[in-house]
Amino acid sequence: MENLLETLKSLLSDPQMPVSPEWTDSMLETYPYMPLPAMLELERNSTAMSAQRKNMLMQHVAVTSPSPLPLHRIVTPDTPLKPDFYPEQKPIETPDTNQAIDKFISNYCPSQHNEEEILERLIFNPTPDYSQLLAEEEERSVPEKETTTGSDQDSRI
């Protein structure tokens, strides 16, 4: 096992060193969730290997790699991954304090013209006292006394 790790260190330090399929297979047996040995063999020996071996190593990288970028780099090394997949987002405008206050006042406060009209109505047409309104309404709702021609008992019925 120590020999496998020493070989891995030497492969990482020397990019021209070829990767043997035996070393890759023993690394995949020992470390089944490590995509690095398969990636190294695919990068360095892709022209000399069979299509079946290449597919097997690519499947291993696809399954064990946490990101699709290494597989994309191996399969199509010359084409970049499309960074413009999502459209560019426009920055959100954040108003400063004065703009926020002005917007609040324009949306939720009455305009200056309405304010003057309200003041004029309150000054020149004051609202009557609520108790006076109730008293006047009560006077209007009281039924008038009926004049009866019969006896007192008949008028009560």
CSV table of C-alpha atoms in Angstrom, one decimal:
chain,number,residue,atom,x,y,z
A,1,MET,CA,0.0,0.0,0.0
A,2,GLU,CA,2.9,2.3,0.7
A,3,ASN,CA,4.2,1.6,-2.7
A,4,LEU,CA,0.9,2.7,-4.2
A,5,LEU,CA,1.1,6.1,-2.4
A,6,GLU,CA,4.7,6.6,-3.4
A,7,THR,CA,3.8,6.0,-7.0
A,8,LEU,CA,0.9,8.5,-6.7
A,9,LYS,CA,3.3,11.1,-5.3
A,10,SER,CA,5.8,10.6,-8.1
A,11,LEU,CA,3.0,10.7,-10.7
A,12,LEU,CA,1.7,14.0,-9.4
A,13,SER,CA,5.2,15.5,-9.2
A,14,ASP,CA,6.1,14.4,-12.8
A,15,PRO,CA,3.4,15.1,-15.4
A,16,GLN,CA,5.3,13.2,-18.1
A,17,MET,CA,5.4,9.9,-16.3
A,18,PRO,CA,3.1,7.3,-17.8
A,19,VAL,CA,0.4,5.5,-15.7
A,20,SER,CA,0.3,1.8,-15.8
A,21,PRO,CA,-3.2,0.1,-15.9
A,22,GLU,CA,-2.1,-2.3,-13.2
A,23,TRP,CA,-1.3,0.5,-10.8
A,24,THR,CA,-4.7,2.1,-11.6
A,25,ASP,CA,-6.5,-1.1,-11.0
A,26,SER,CA,-4.8,-1.8,-7.6
A,27,MET,CA,-5.5,1.8,-6.6
A,28,LEU,CA,-9.2,1.5,-7.5
A,29,GLU,CA,-9.3,-1.8,-5.5
A,30,THR,CA,-7.7,-0.2,-2.5
A,31,TYR,CA,-9.4,3.2,-2.7
A,32,PRO,CA,-12.7,2.6,-4.6
A,33,TYR,CA,-14.1,6.1,-4.1
A,34,MET,CA,-11.0,8.0,-5.3
A,35,PRO,CA,-11.3,9.3,-8.9
A,36,LEU,CA,-7.7,10.5,-9.1
A,37,PRO,CA,-6.0,7.3,-10.4
A,38,ALA,CA,-8.6,6.9,-13.1
A,39,MET,CA,-8.3,10.5,-14.1
A,40,LEU,CA,-4.5,10.3,-14.3
A,41,GLU,CA,-4.7,7.2,-16.5
A,42,LEU,CA,-7.3,8.8,-18.8
A,43,GLU,CA,-5.3,12.0,-19.1
A,44,ARG,CA,-1.9,10.4,-19.8
A,45,ASN,CA,-2.8,7.1,-21.6
A,46,SER,CA,-6.0,7.9,-23.5
A,47,THR,CA,-4.6,7.3,-26.9
A,48,ALA,CA,-3.0,3.9,-26.0
A,49,MET,CA,-6.0,2.3,-24.2
A,50,SER,CA,-9.0,0.4,-25.5
A,51,ALA,CA,-12.4,1.9,-25.8
A,52,GLN,CA,-13.8,-0.5,-23.2
A,53,ARG,CA,-11.1,0.5,-20.7
A,54,LYS,CA,-11.6,4.2,-21.4
A,55,ASN,CA,-15.4,3.8,-20.9
A,56,MET,CA,-14.9,2.0,-17.6
A,57,LEU,CA,-12.5,4.6,-16.3
A,58,MET,CA,-14.8,7.5,-17.4
A,59,GLN,CA,-17.7,5.8,-15.6
A,60,HIS,CA,-15.6,5.5,-12.5
A,61,VAL,CA,-14.7,9.2,-12.6
A,62,ALA,CA,-18.3,10.2,-13.3
A,63,VAL,CA,-19.6,8.2,-10.3
A,64,THR,CA,-16.9,9.0,-7.8
A,65,SER,CA,-16.2,12.6,-8.6
A,66,PRO,CA,-18.1,15.2,-6.7
A,67,SER,CA,-18.1,17.6,-9.6
A,68,PRO,CA,-18.6,17.1,-13.3
A,69,LEU,CA,-15.7,19.4,-14.1
A,70,PRO,CA,-12.9,16.7,-14.0
A,71,LEU,CA,-14.8,14.5,-16.4
A,72,HIS,CA,-15.5,17.4,-18.7
A,73,ARG,CA,-11.8,18.3,-18.6
A,74,ILE,CA,-10.8,14.7,-19.6
A,75,VAL,CA,-13.4,14.2,-22.3
A,76,THR,CA,-13.1,17.6,-24.0
A,77,PRO,CA,-9.9,19.2,-22.8
A,78,ASP,CA,-10.0,22.0,-25.5
A,79,THR,CA,-13.5,23.2,-25.0
A,80,PRO,CA,-14.2,25.2,-21.8
A,81,LEU,CA,-17.3,24.6,-19.7
A,82,LYS,CA,-19.9,27.1,-20.6
A,83,PRO,CA,-19.8,29.8,-17.9
A,84,ASP,CA,-22.6,31.7,-19.6
A,85,PHE,CA,-25.2,29.1,-18.9
A,86,TYR,CA,-27.1,31.5,-16.7
A,87,PRO,CA,-27.8,35.0,-18.0
A,88,GLU,CA,-26.0,37.8,-16.3
A,89,GLN,CA,-28.0,39.2,-13.4
A,90,LYS,CA,-28.6,42.9,-13.1
A,91,PRO,CA,-27.5,44.4,-9.8
A,92,ILE,CA,-30.4,45.2,-7.5
A,93,GLU,CA,-30.7,49.0,-7.0
A,94,THR,CA,-30.7,49.9,-3.3
A,95,PRO,CA,-32.1,53.4,-2.7
A,96,ASP,CA,-30.4,55.6,-0.2
A,97,THR,CA,-32.2,57.0,2.9
A,98,ASN,CA,-33.5,60.1,1.2
A,99,GLN,CA,-34.9,58.2,-1.7
A,100,ALA,CA,-36.6,55.7,0.6
A,101,ILE,CA,-38.2,58.4,2.7
A,102,ASP,CA,-39.4,60.2,-0.4
A,103,LYS,CA,-40.9,57.0,-1.8
A,104,PHE,CA,-42.6,56.3,1.5
A,105,ILE,CA,-44.1,59.8,1.7
A,106,SER,CA,-45.3,59.7,-1.9
A,107,ASN,CA,-47.0,56.3,-1.4
A,108,TYR,CA,-48.5,56.5,2.1
A,109,CYS,CA,-48.9,60.2,3.0
A,110,PRO,CA,-51.5,62.5,1.5
A,111,SER,CA,-50.2,65.1,-1.0
A,112,GLN,CA,-49.8,68.7,0.0
A,113,HIS,CA,-52.9,69.7,-1.9
A,114,ASN,CA,-55.1,67.2,-0.1
A,115,GLU,CA,-53.6,68.4,3.2
A,116,GLU,CA,-54.7,71.9,2.6
A,117,GLU,CA,-58.3,70.8,1.7
A,118,ILE,CA,-58.6,68.8,4.8
A,119,LEU,CA,-57.4,71.6,7.0
A,120,GLU,CA,-59.9,74.0,5.3
A,121,ARG,CA,-62.8,71.6,5.9
A,122,LEU,CA,-61.8,71.1,9.6
A,123,ILE,CA,-61.6,74.8,10.2
A,124,PHE,CA,-64.6,76.1,8.2
A,125,ASN,CA,-66.8,73.0,8.5
A,126,PRO,CA,-66.2,71.6,11.9
A,127,THR,CA,-67.8,68.3,12.7
A,128,PRO,CA,-70.7,68.6,15.1
A,129,ASP,CA,-70.4,67.2,18.5
A,130,TYR,CA,-71.3,63.5,18.6
A,131,SER,CA,-73.6,63.8,21.6
A,132,GLN,CA,-75.6,66.5,19.8
A,133,LEU,CA,-76.0,64.2,16.8
A,134,LEU,CA,-77.3,61.4,19.0
A,135,ALA,CA,-79.7,63.7,20.7
A,136,GLU,CA,-81.1,65.0,17.4
A,137,GLU,CA,-81.5,61.5,16.1
A,138,GLU,CA,-83.3,60.3,19.2
A,139,GLU,CA,-85.7,63.2,18.9
A,140,ARG,CA,-86.5,62.3,15.4
A,141,SER,CA,-87.0,58.6,16.2
A,142,VAL,CA,-89.5,59.1,19.0
A,143,PRO,CA,-93.0,58.3,17.8
A,144,GLU,CA,-95.7,61.0,18.0
A,145,LYS,CA,-98.5,60.5,20.5
A,146,GLU,CA,-101.6,59.3,18.8
A,147,THR,CA,-104.9,60.9,19.6
A,148,THR,CA,-107.5,58.3,20.5
A,149,THR,CA,-111.1,58.6,20.6
A,150,GLY,CA,-111.9,55.6,22.7
A,151,SER,CA,-111.4,54.9,26.4
A,152,ASP,CA,-108.1,54.9,28.0
A,153,GLN,CA,-108.0,51.1,28.1
A,154,ASP,CA,-108.6,50.8,24.3
A,155,SER,CA,-105.7,53.2,23.5
A,156,ARG,CA,-103.3,51.1,25.6
A,157,ILE,CA,-104.1,48.0,23.6
